[in-house]
Amino acid sequence: MAFLEHTFEVGLRDTGRSNHLSNKAFLAYMEDIGGIHSEIAGYGMNEIQNTHLSWILLSWKVKIFKRPLYGETIKVKTWARGIEKFYTYRDFEIYNQSNELVAIATSKWVLVHTLTGKLMHITEEILSKYTPETKTVFPDNHFGKLKEPSTYLNSDSFTILRSQIDINNHMHNLYYLDLAYEVLPEDIYQNAELNHIEIMYKKEITLHDTVTCHYSYENEKHVITIKSKDDTILHAIIQLS
């Protein structure tokens, strides 16, 4: 199955201000349909105990044009793309119930052996199960490497809870966006739509880790850097605008 489509109804937990779909919900819907595609291909969550292979997300790039409202039915479309070294890519389109394109996204993934923790080569045999396409949602077809800012405007620390841990015993990728929002200036948090999202995941965060989130504003972008408590380990960089 090359292109996969799935419909979702926007629920209360998926909305933010003015009952519009939140950024976290956009990511969650895309994560869900990606998981469905992997189950169909035979490399999903339910197959990990047999394959000992798990997909790990490295990057997001998202552009939102319009936000669906609570109660709307939306359509999410996804497809896999090609292999580049150890990496593969998955793109997305989201449509509202009027069939308007409301968001596009691309994501970058690696395949990890769950018993050894080592990166695995994504073979043509594995990729063929997803029937990859050449279509890309972004013309440049590329992730710019997010750079850590030289200075910070404010910082805050957080200890990771059980409720934030996923099947891989890491903090789930959606919670990185939650942490980023915690250090945004109040006026930005309350009033800015932040329709462009880029996330680069670098090092997993585990239960009871204490992380420090540093906020910066550079080149008209809000940049949140998540690091270890002692600032020696870079966990992620989130860029919002």
Coordinates of N, CA and C in Angstrom, one line a residue:
M1 N 0.8 -1.2 0.0 CA 0.0 0.0 0.0 C 0.9 1.2 0.0
A2 N 0.9 2.0 -1.1 CA 1.8 3.1 -1.2 C 1.3 4.3 -0.4
F3 N 0.1 4.8 -0.7 CA -0.5 5.9 0.0 C -1.5 5.3 1.0
L4 N -1.5 5.7 2.2 CA -2.5 5.3 3.2 C -3.2 6.5 3.7
E5 N -4.5 6.3 3.8 CA -5.4 7.4 4.3 C -6.2 6.9 5.5
H6 N -6.4 7.7 6.4 CA -7.2 7.4 7.6 C -8.0 8.6 8.1
T7 N -9.2 8.4 8.6 CA -10.0 9.6 9.1 C -10.0 9.6 10.6
F8 N -10.0 10.7 11.2 CA -10.1 10.9 12.6 C -11.1 12.0 12.9
E9 N -11.7 11.9 14.1 CA -12.6 13.0 14.5 C -11.9 13.8 15.6
V10 N -11.9 15.1 15.4 CA -11.1 15.9 16.4 C -11.9 15.9 17.7
G11 N -11.2 15.4 18.7 CA -11.8 15.3 20.1 C -11.4 16.5 21.0
L12 N -12.0 16.5 22.1 CA -11.7 17.6 23.1 C -10.3 17.6 23.5
R13 N -9.6 16.5 23.7 CA -8.2 16.5 24.1 C -7.3 16.9 23.0
D14 N -7.8 17.0 21.8 CA -7.0 17.4 20.6 C -7.0 18.9 20.3
T15 N -7.8 19.6 21.1 CA -7.9 21.0 20.8 C -7.3 21.9 21.8
G16 N -6.9 23.1 21.4 CA -6.3 24.1 22.2 C -7.2 25.3 22.3
R17 N -6.7 26.5 22.2 CA -7.4 27.7 22.2 C -8.5 27.8 21.1
S18 N -9.6 28.3 21.4 CA -10.7 28.5 20.4 C -11.1 27.2 19.8
N19 N -10.9 26.1 20.4 CA -11.4 24.8 20.0 C -10.7 24.4 18.7
H20 N -9.5 24.9 18.4 CA -8.8 24.5 17.2 C -7.8 23.4 17.5
L21 N -7.5 22.6 16.5 CA -6.6 21.5 16.6 C -5.2 22.0 17.1
S22 N -4.7 21.4 18.1 CA -3.4 21.8 18.7 C -2.2 21.2 17.9
N23 N -1.0 21.8 18.1 CA 0.1 21.3 17.4 C 0.4 19.8 17.8
K24 N 0.3 19.6 19.1 CA 0.5 18.2 19.6 C -0.4 17.2 19.0
A25 N -1.7 17.6 18.7 CA -2.6 16.7 18.1 C -2.3 16.4 16.7
F26 N -1.8 17.5 15.9 CA -1.3 17.3 14.6 C -0.3 16.2 14.6
L27 N 0.7 16.3 15.5 CA 1.8 15.3 15.5 C 1.2 13.9 15.9
A28 N 0.3 13.9 16.8 CA -0.3 12.6 17.3 C -1.0 11.9 16.2
Y29 N -1.8 12.6 15.4 CA -2.5 12.0 14.3 C -1.5 11.4 13.3
M30 N -0.5 12.1 13.0 CA 0.5 11.6 12.0 C 1.2 10.4 12.6
E31 N 1.5 10.5 13.8 CA 2.2 9.3 14.5 C 1.3 8.1 14.4
D32 N 0.0 8.3 14.6 CA -1.0 7.2 14.6 C -1.1 6.5 13.2
I33 N -1.2 7.3 12.2 CA -1.3 6.7 10.8 C 0.0 6.1 10.4
G34 N 1.1 6.6 10.8 CA 2.4 6.0 10.6 C 2.5 4.6 11.2
G35 N 1.9 4.5 12.4 CA 1.9 3.2 13.1 C 1.0 2.2 12.4
I36 N -0.1 2.7 11.9 CA -1.0 1.8 11.1 C -0.3 1.3 9.9
H37 N 0.4 2.2 9.2 CA 1.1 1.8 8.0 C 2.1 0.7 8.3
S38 N 2.8 0.9 9.4 CA 3.8 -0.1 9.8 C 3.2 -1.5 10.2
E39 N 2.0 -1.4 10.8 CA 1.4 -2.7 11.1 C 1.0 -3.4 9.8
I40 N 0.5 -2.7 8.8 CA 0.2 -3.3 7.5 C 1.4 -3.9 6.9
A41 N 2.5 -3.2 7.0 CA 3.8 -3.6 6.4 C 4.4 -4.8 7.1
G42 N 4.0 -5.1 8.3 CA 4.6 -6.2 9.1 C 5.7 -5.8 10.0
Y43 N 5.9 -4.4 10.2 CA 7.0 -3.9 11.1 C 6.4 -3.0 12.1
G44 N 5.2 -3.2 12.6 CA 4.6 -2.4 13.6 C 4.9 -2.8 15.0
M45 N 4.2 -2.1 15.9 CA 4.4 -2.3 17.4 C 4.1 -3.7 17.8
N46 N 3.1 -4.3 17.2 CA 2.7 -5.7 17.6 C 3.6 -6.7 17.0
E47 N 4.5 -6.4 16.2 CA 5.5 -7.3 15.6 C 6.9 -7.2 16.2
I48 N 7.1 -6.3 17.1 CA 8.4 -6.1 17.7 C 9.0 -7.3 18.4
Q49 N 8.1 -8.1 19.1 CA 8.5 -9.3 19.8 C 9.0 -10.3 18.8
N50 N 8.6 -10.3 17.5 CA 9.1 -11.2 16.5 C 10.2 -10.7 15.7
T51 N 10.2 -9.4 15.3 CA 11.2 -8.8 14.4 C 12.4 -8.3 15.2
H52 N 12.1 -7.9 16.5 CA 13.1 -7.2 17.3 C 13.6 -5.9 16.6
L53 N 12.7 -5.3 15.9 CA 13.0 -4.1 15.2 C 12.0 -3.0 15.6
S54 N 12.5 -1.8 15.8 CA 11.7 -0.7 16.2 C 12.0 0.6 15.4
W55 N 11.0 1.3 14.9 CA 11.3 2.5 14.2 C 11.5 3.7 15.3
I56 N 12.6 4.4 15.1 CA 12.8 5.5 16.0 C 12.8 6.8 15.3
L57 N 12.0 7.8 15.8 CA 11.9 9.1 15.1 C 13.1 10.0 15.4
L58 N 13.6 10.6 14.3 CA 14.8 11.5 14.5 C 14.4 13.0 14.3
S59 N 13.4 13.2 13.4 CA 13.1 14.7 13.1 C 11.7 14.8 12.6
W60 N 11.1 16.0 12.9 CA 9.9 16.4 12.3 C 10.1 17.8 11.6
K61 N 9.3 18.0 10.5 CA 9.2 19.3 9.9 C 7.8 19.4 9.5
V62 N 7.0 20.4 10.0 CA 5.6 20.5 9.9 C 5.2 22.0 9.5
K63 N 4.3 22.1 8.6 CA 3.8 23.4 8.2 C 2.3 23.3 8.2
I64 N 1.6 24.2 9.0 CA 0.2 24.2 9.2 C -0.4 25.4 8.5
F65 N -1.4 25.2 7.6 CA -2.1 26.3 6.9 C -3.4 26.7 7.5
K66 N -4.1 25.8 8.1 CA -5.4 26.0 8.7 C -5.7 25.0 9.8
R67 N -6.4 25.4 10.8 CA -6.6 24.5 11.9 C -8.1 24.0 12.0
P68 N -8.3 22.7 11.9 CA -9.7 22.2 12.0 C -10.2 22.4 13.4
L69 N -11.5 22.4 13.5 CA -12.2 22.7 14.8 C -12.6 21.4 15.5
Y70 N -12.9 21.5 16.8 CA -13.4 20.4 17.5 C -14.7 19.8 16.8
G71 N -14.7 18.5 16.7 CA -15.8 17.8 16.1 C -15.7 17.6 14.6
E72 N -14.7 18.2 14.0 CA -14.6 18.0 12.6 C -14.0 16.6 12.3
T73 N -14.3 16.1 11.2 CA -13.6 14.9 10.7 C -12.5 15.3 9.8
I74 N -11.3 14.8 10.0 CA -10.1 15.1 9.2 C -9.6 13.8 8.5
K75 N -8.9 14.0 7.4 CA -8.3 12.9 6.7 C -6.8 13.1 6.7
V76 N -6.1 12.1 7.2 CA -4.6 12.1 7.2 C -4.1 11.1 6.2
K77 N -3.2 11.6 5.4 CA -2.6 10.7 4.3 C -1.1 10.6 4.5
T78 N -0.5 9.4 4.3 CA 0.9 9.3 4.5 C 1.5 8.3 3.5
W79 N 2.8 8.4 3.4 CA 3.5 7.4 2.5 C 5.0 7.4 2.9
A80 N 5.6 6.3 2.6 CA 7.1 6.2 2.9 C 7.8 6.7 1.7
R81 N 9.0 7.2 1.9 CA 9.9 7.5 0.8 C 11.2 6.6 0.8
G82 N 12.2 7.1 0.2 CA 13.4 6.2 0.0 C 14.3 6.1 1.2
I83 N 15.5 5.5 0.9 CA 16.5 5.2 1.9 C 17.7 6.2 1.6
E84 N 18.2 6.7 2.7 CA 19.5 7.5 2.6 C 20.4 7.1 3.8
K85 N 21.4 6.3 3.4 CA 22.3 5.7 4.5 C 21.4 4.8 5.4
F86 N 21.4 5.2 6.7 CA 20.6 4.5 7.7 C 19.2 5.0 7.8
Y87 N 18.9 6.1 7.1 CA 17.6 6.8 7.3 C 16.6 6.5 6.3
T88 N 15.3 6.7 6.7 CA 14.2 6.7 5.7 C 13.3 7.8 6.1
Y89 N 12.4 8.1 5.2 CA 11.5 9.3 5.4 C 10.1 9.0 5.2
R90 N 9.2 9.7 5.9 CA 7.8 9.5 5.8 C 7.1 10.9 5.7
D91 N 6.3 11.1 4.7 CA 5.6 12.4 4.5 C 4.1 12.2 4.8
F92 N 3.5 13.4 5.0 CA 2.1 13.5 5.4 C 1.4 14.6 4.8
E93 N 0.1 14.5 4.6 CA -0.8 15.5 4.2 C -2.1 15.4 5.1
I94 N -2.6 16.5 5.6 CA -3.8 16.5 6.4 C -4.9 17.4 5.7
Y95 N -6.1 16.8 5.6 CA -7.2 17.6 5.0 C -8.3 17.7 6.0
N96 N -9.0 18.9 5.9 CA -10.2 19.0 6.7 C -11.4 18.4 6.1
Q97 N -12.6 18.5 6.7 CA -13.8 17.8 6.2 C -14.3 18.5 4.9
S98 N -13.8 19.7 4.5 CA -14.1 20.3 3.2 C -13.1 19.9 2.2
N99 N -12.2 19.0 2.5 CA -11.1 18.5 1.7 C -10.1 19.5 1.3
E100 N -9.9 20.5 2.2 CA -8.9 21.5 2.1 C -7.6 20.9 2.7
L101 N -6.5 21.1 2.0 CA -5.2 20.8 2.6 C -4.8 21.7 3.7
V102 N -4.8 21.2 5.0 CA -4.6 22.1 6.1 C -3.2 22.0 6.7
A103 N -2.4 20.9 6.4 CA -1.1 20.7 6.9 C -0.3 19.8 6.1
I104 N 1.0 20.0 6.1 CA 2.0 19.0 5.5 C 3.1 18.8 6.4
A105 N 3.7 17.6 6.3 CA 4.8 17.3 7.2 C 5.7 16.2 6.6
T106 N 7.0 16.2 7.0 CA 7.9 15.2 6.7 C 8.6 14.7 8.0
S107 N 9.1 13.5 8.0 CA 9.7 13.0 9.2 C 10.9 12.1 8.8
K108 N 11.8 11.9 9.7 CA 13.0 11.1 9.4 C 13.2 10.1 10.5
W109 N 13.5 8.8 10.0 CA 13.4 7.7 10.9 C 14.7 6.8 10.8
V110 N 15.0 6.1 11.8 CA 16.0 5.0 11.7 C 15.3 3.7 12.3
L111 N 15.9 2.6 12.0 CA 15.5 1.3 12.4 C 16.5 0.8 13.4
V112 N 16.0 0.4 14.6 CA 16.9 0.0 15.7 C 16.6 -1.5 16.1
H113 N 17.6 -2.3 16.4 CA 17.4 -3.6 16.9 C 17.1 -3.5 18.4
T114 N 16.0 -4.0 18.9 CA 15.6 -3.8 20.3 C 16.4 -4.5 21.3
L115 N 17.1 -5.6 20.9 CA 17.9 -6.4 21.8 C 19.3 -5.8 22.0
T116 N 19.9 -5.2 20.9 CA 21.2 -4.7 20.9 C 21.3 -3.2 21.0
G117 N 20.2 -2.5 20.6 CA 20.2 -1.1 20.5 C 20.9 -0.5 19.3
K118 N 21.4 -1.3 18.4 CA 22.2 -0.9 17.3 C 21.3 -0.5 16.1
L119 N 21.8 0.5 15.4 CA 21.1 0.9 14.1 C 21.2 -0.2 13.1
M120 N 20.1 -0.5 12.4 CA 20.0 -1.5 11.4 C 19.9 -0.9 10.0
H121 N 20.6 -1.5 9.1 CA 20.4 -1.1 7.7 C 18.9 -1.3 7.3
I122 N 18.3 -0.3 6.7 CA 17.0 -0.5 6.1 C 17.1 -1.1 4.8
T123 N 16.8 -2.4 4.7 CA 17.0 -3.0 3.4 C 15.9 -2.7 2.4
E124 N 16.2 -3.0 1.1 CA 15.1 -2.8 0.1 C 14.0 -3.7 0.4
E125 N 14.2 -4.9 0.9 CA 13.2 -5.8 1.3 C 12.2 -5.2 2.3
I126 N 12.8 -4.6 3.3 CA 11.9 -4.0 4.4 C 11.2 -2.8 3.8
L127 N 11.9 -1.9 3.0 CA 11.2 -0.7 2.5 C 10.1 -1.1 1.5
S128 N 10.3 -2.2 0.7 CA 9.4 -2.6 -0.3 C 8.0 -2.9 0.3
K129 N 8.0 -3.3 1.6 CA 6.7 -3.7 2.3 C 5.9 -2.4 2.4
Y130 N 6.5 -1.2 2.4 CA 5.8 0.0 2.5 C 5.4 0.6 1.1
T131 N 5.9 0.0 0.0 CA 5.7 0.5 -1.3 C 6.0 2.0 -1.4
P132 N 7.3 2.4 -1.3 CA 7.6 3.8 -1.2 C 7.3 4.6 -2.4
E133 N 7.1 5.9 -2.2 CA 6.8 6.8 -3.3 C 7.9 7.9 -3.4
T134 N 7.9 8.6 -4.5 CA 8.9 9.6 -4.7 C 8.4 11.0 -4.3
K135 N 7.1 11.1 -4.2 CA 6.4 12.4 -3.9 C 6.9 13.0 -2.6
T136 N 7.2 14.3 -2.6 CA 7.6 15.0 -1.3 C 6.7 16.2 -1.1
V137 N 6.5 16.5 0.1 CA 5.6 17.6 0.4 C 6.4 18.9 0.5
F138 N 7.7 18.9 0.8 CA 8.5 20.1 0.8 C 9.5 20.0 -0.4
P139 N 9.5 21.1 -1.3 CA 10.3 21.1 -2.5 C 11.8 20.8 -2.2
D140 N 12.3 21.3 -1.1 CA 13.7 21.2 -0.9 C 14.1 19.7 -0.4
N141 N 13.0 19.0 0.0 CA 13.2 17.6 0.3 C 14.4 17.4 1.3
H142 N 14.5 18.3 2.3 CA 15.6 18.1 3.2 C 15.4 18.8 4.5
F143 N 16.1 18.2 5.5 CA 16.0 18.7 6.9 C 17.3 19.6 7.1
G144 N 17.1 20.9 7.4 CA 18.2 21.7 7.9 C 18.6 21.3 9.3
K145 N 19.8 21.2 9.6 CA 20.3 20.8 10.9 C 20.0 21.9 11.9
L146 N 19.2 21.7 12.9 CA 19.0 22.7 13.9 C 20.2 22.9 14.7
K147 N 20.5 24.2 15.0 CA 21.7 24.5 15.8 C 21.4 25.0 17.1
E148 N 22.2 24.7 18.1 CA 22.0 25.1 19.5 C 22.3 26.6 19.5
P149 N 21.4 27.5 20.1 CA 21.7 28.9 20.2 C 22.9 29.2 21.1
S150 N 23.5 30.3 20.8 CA 24.7 30.7 21.6 C 24.3 31.3 23.0
T151 N 23.1 31.8 23.1 CA 22.6 32.4 24.4 C 21.2 32.0 24.6
Y152 N 20.8 32.0 25.9 CA 19.4 31.7 26.3 C 18.7 32.9 27.0
L153 N 17.4 33.0 26.8 CA 16.7 34.1 27.4 C 16.1 33.6 28.8
N154 N 15.7 32.4 28.9 CA 15.3 31.8 30.1 C 15.4 30.3 30.1
S155 N 15.3 29.7 31.3 CA 15.5 28.2 31.4 C 14.6 27.7 32.5
D156 N 14.3 26.4 32.4 CA 13.5 25.8 33.5 C 13.9 24.3 33.5
S157 N 13.8 23.6 34.6 CA 14.1 22.2 34.7 C 12.9 21.4 35.0
F158 N 12.9 20.1 34.5 CA 11.7 19.2 34.7 C 12.3 17.8 35.0
T159 N 11.5 17.1 35.8 CA 11.9 15.7 36.0 C 10.8 14.8 35.3
I160 N 11.3 13.8 34.6 CA 10.5 13.0 33.8 C 9.6 12.0 34.6
L161 N 8.3 11.9 34.3 CA 7.4 11.1 35.0 C 7.1 9.8 34.3
R162 N 6.5 8.8 35.0 CA 6.1 7.5 34.4 C 5.2 7.7 33.2
S163 N 4.3 8.6 33.4 CA 3.2 8.9 32.4 C 3.8 9.4 31.1
Q164 N 5.1 9.8 31.0 CA 5.7 10.3 29.8 C 6.5 9.2 29.1
I165 N 6.6 8.0 29.6 CA 7.5 7.0 29.1 C 6.7 6.1 28.1
D166 N 7.4 5.7 27.0 CA 6.7 4.8 26.0 C 7.2 3.4 26.0
I167 N 6.9 2.6 25.0 CA 7.2 1.2 25.0 C 8.7 1.0 24.9
N168 N 9.4 1.9 24.4 CA 10.9 1.8 24.4 C 11.6 2.2 25.6
N169 N 10.8 2.5 26.7 CA 11.3 3.0 28.0 C 12.1 4.4 27.8
H170 N 11.6 5.1 26.8 CA 12.1 6.5 26.7 C 10.9 7.5 26.8
M171 N 11.2 8.7 27.1 CA 10.1 9.7 27.0 C 9.6 9.8 25.6
H172 N 8.3 9.7 25.5 CA 7.6 9.6 24.2 C 7.9 11.0 23.4
N173 N 8.0 10.9 22.1 CA 8.4 12.1 21.3 C 7.4 13.2 21.4
L174 N 6.1 13.0 21.7 CA 5.2 14.1 21.8 C 5.4 15.0 23.0
Y175 N 6.0 14.4 24.1 CA 6.2 15.2 25.3 C 7.3 16.2 25.2
Y176 N 8.2 16.0 24.2 CA 9.2 17.0 23.9 C 8.6 18.4 23.6
L177 N 7.5 18.3 22.8 CA 6.8 19.5 22.4 C 6.1 20.1 23.7
D178 N 5.6 19.3 24.6 CA 5.0 19.8 25.8 C 6.1 20.5 26.6
L179 N 7.3 20.0 26.8 CA 8.3 20.6 27.5 C 8.7 22.0 26.9
A180 N 8.7 22.0 25.5 CA 9.1 23.2 24.8 C 8.0 24.3 25.2
Y181 N 6.8 24.0 25.2 CA 5.7 25.0 25.5 C 5.9 25.5 26.9
E182 N 6.4 24.7 27.8 CA 6.5 25.2 29.2 C 7.5 26.3 29.4
V183 N 8.4 26.5 28.5 CA 9.4 27.6 28.6 C 9.2 28.8 27.6
L184 N 8.1 28.7 26.8 CA 7.8 29.8 26.0 C 7.3 31.0 26.8
P185 N 7.7 32.2 26.4 CA 7.1 33.4 27.1 C 5.6 33.4 27.1
E186 N 5.0 33.9 28.2 CA 3.5 33.7 28.4 C 2.8 34.3 27.2
D187 N 3.2 35.5 26.7 CA 2.4 36.1 25.6 C 2.5 35.3 24.3
I188 N 3.6 34.6 24.1 CA 3.8 33.7 22.9 C 2.9 32.5 23.1
Y189 N 3.0 31.9 24.3 CA 2.2 30.7 24.6 C 0.7 31.0 24.4
Q190 N 0.2 32.1 24.9 CA -1.2 32.5 24.8 C -1.7 32.9 23.5
N191 N -0.9 33.6 22.7 CA -1.4 34.3 21.5 C -0.8 33.8 20.2
A192 N 0.4 33.2 20.2 CA 1.0 32.8 18.9 C 0.5 31.5 18.4
E193 N 0.2 31.4 17.1 CA -0.3 30.1 16.6 C 0.8 29.1 16.4
L194 N 2.0 29.6 16.0 CA 3.2 28.7 15.8 C 2.9 27.6 14.8
N195 N 2.7 28.0 13.5 CA 2.3 27.1 12.5 C 3.5 26.4 11.8
H196 N 4.7 26.7 12.2 CA 5.8 26.0 11.6 C 6.6 25.3 12.8
I197 N 6.8 24.0 12.7 CA 7.4 23.2 13.7 C 8.5 22.4 13.1
E198 N 9.7 22.5 13.8 CA 10.8 21.6 13.5 C 11.3 21.0 14.8
I199 N 11.5 19.7 14.8 CA 12.1 19.0 16.0 C 13.2 18.1 15.5
M200 N 14.3 18.2 16.2 CA 15.4 17.3 16.0 C 15.7 16.6 17.3
Y201 N 15.5 15.3 17.3 CA 15.8 14.4 18.5 C 17.2 13.9 18.4
K202 N 17.9 14.1 19.5 CA 19.3 13.7 19.5 C 19.7 12.5 20.5
K203 N 19.2 12.6 21.7 CA 19.5 11.6 22.7 C 18.3 11.3 23.6
E204 N 17.9 10.0 23.7 CA 16.7 9.7 24.4 C 16.7 10.2 25.9
I205 N 15.5 10.4 26.4 CA 15.4 10.8 27.8 C 14.6 9.7 28.5
T206 N 15.0 9.3 29.7 CA 14.5 8.2 30.4 C 13.8 8.6 31.7
L207 N 13.1 7.6 32.3 CA 12.4 7.9 33.5 C 13.2 8.5 34.6
H208 N 12.7 9.5 35.3 CA 13.3 10.2 36.4 C 14.5 11.1 36.0
D209 N 14.9 11.1 34.7 CA 15.9 12.1 34.3 C 15.4 13.5 34.6
T210 N 16.3 14.4 35.0 CA 16.0 15.8 35.1 C 16.6 16.5 33.9
V211 N 15.8 17.2 33.2 CA 16.3 17.9 32.0 C 16.1 19.4 32.1
T212 N 16.9 20.2 31.5 CA 16.7 21.6 31.5 C 16.3 22.1 30.1
C213 N 15.3 22.9 30.0 CA 14.8 23.5 28.7 C 15.2 24.9 28.7
H214 N 16.0 25.3 27.6 CA 16.5 26.6 27.4 C 15.7 27.3 26.3
Y215 N 15.2 28.5 26.5 CA 14.5 29.2 25.5 C 15.3 30.3 24.9
S216 N 15.3 30.4 23.5 CA 15.9 31.5 22.8 C 15.0 32.0 21.7
Y217 N 15.3 33.2 21.2 CA 14.6 33.8 20.1 C 15.6 34.3 19.1
E218 N 15.7 33.6 17.9 CA 16.7 34.0 16.9 C 16.1 33.9 15.5
N219 N 16.4 34.9 14.7 CA 15.9 34.9 13.3 C 14.4 34.7 13.2
E220 N 13.7 35.4 14.1 CA 12.2 35.3 14.2 C 11.7 33.9 14.4
K221 N 12.4 33.1 15.1 CA 12.0 31.7 15.5 C 12.3 31.5 17.0
H222 N 11.3 30.8 17.6 CA 11.4 30.4 19.0 C 12.2 29.1 19.0
V223 N 13.3 29.1 19.7 CA 14.1 27.9 19.8 C 14.2 27.4 21.2
I224 N 13.8 26.1 21.4 CA 13.9 25.5 22.7 C 14.9 24.3 22.6
T225 N 15.9 24.4 23.5 CA 17.0 23.4 23.6 C 16.8 22.6 24.8
I226 N 16.6 21.3 24.7 CA 16.4 20.4 25.8 C 17.8 19.6 26.1
K227 N 18.3 19.8 27.3 CA 19.6 19.3 27.6 C 19.5 18.6 29.0
S228 N 20.5 17.8 29.3 CA 20.6 17.1 30.6 C 20.7 18.2 31.7
K229 N 20.5 17.8 32.9 CA 20.6 18.8 34.0 C 21.9 19.5 34.1
D230 N 23.0 18.8 33.8 CA 24.3 19.5 33.8 C 24.7 20.1 32.5
D231 N 23.8 20.1 31.5 CA 24.0 20.7 30.2 C 25.1 20.0 29.4
T232 N 25.4 18.8 29.7 CA 26.5 18.1 28.9 C 25.9 17.3 27.8
I233 N 24.6 16.9 27.9 CA 24.0 16.1 26.9 C 22.9 16.9 26.2
L234 N 22.9 16.9 24.9 CA 21.8 17.5 24.1 C 20.8 16.5 23.8
H235 N 19.6 16.7 24.2 CA 18.5 15.7 24.0 C 17.7 16.1 22.7
A236 N 17.4 17.4 22.5 CA 16.6 17.8 21.4 C 16.6 19.3 21.2
I237 N 16.3 19.7 20.0 CA 16.1 21.1 19.7 C 14.8 21.2 19.0
I238 N 13.9 22.1 19.5 CA 12.6 22.4 18.9 C 12.6 23.8 18.4
Q239 N 12.1 24.0 17.2 CA 12.1 25.4 16.6 C 10.6 25.6 16.2
L240 N 10.1 26.8 16.6 CA 8.7 27.1 16.4 C 8.6 28.5 15.8
S241 N 7.7 28.7 14.9 CA 7.5 30.0 14.3 C 6.1 30.1 13.7

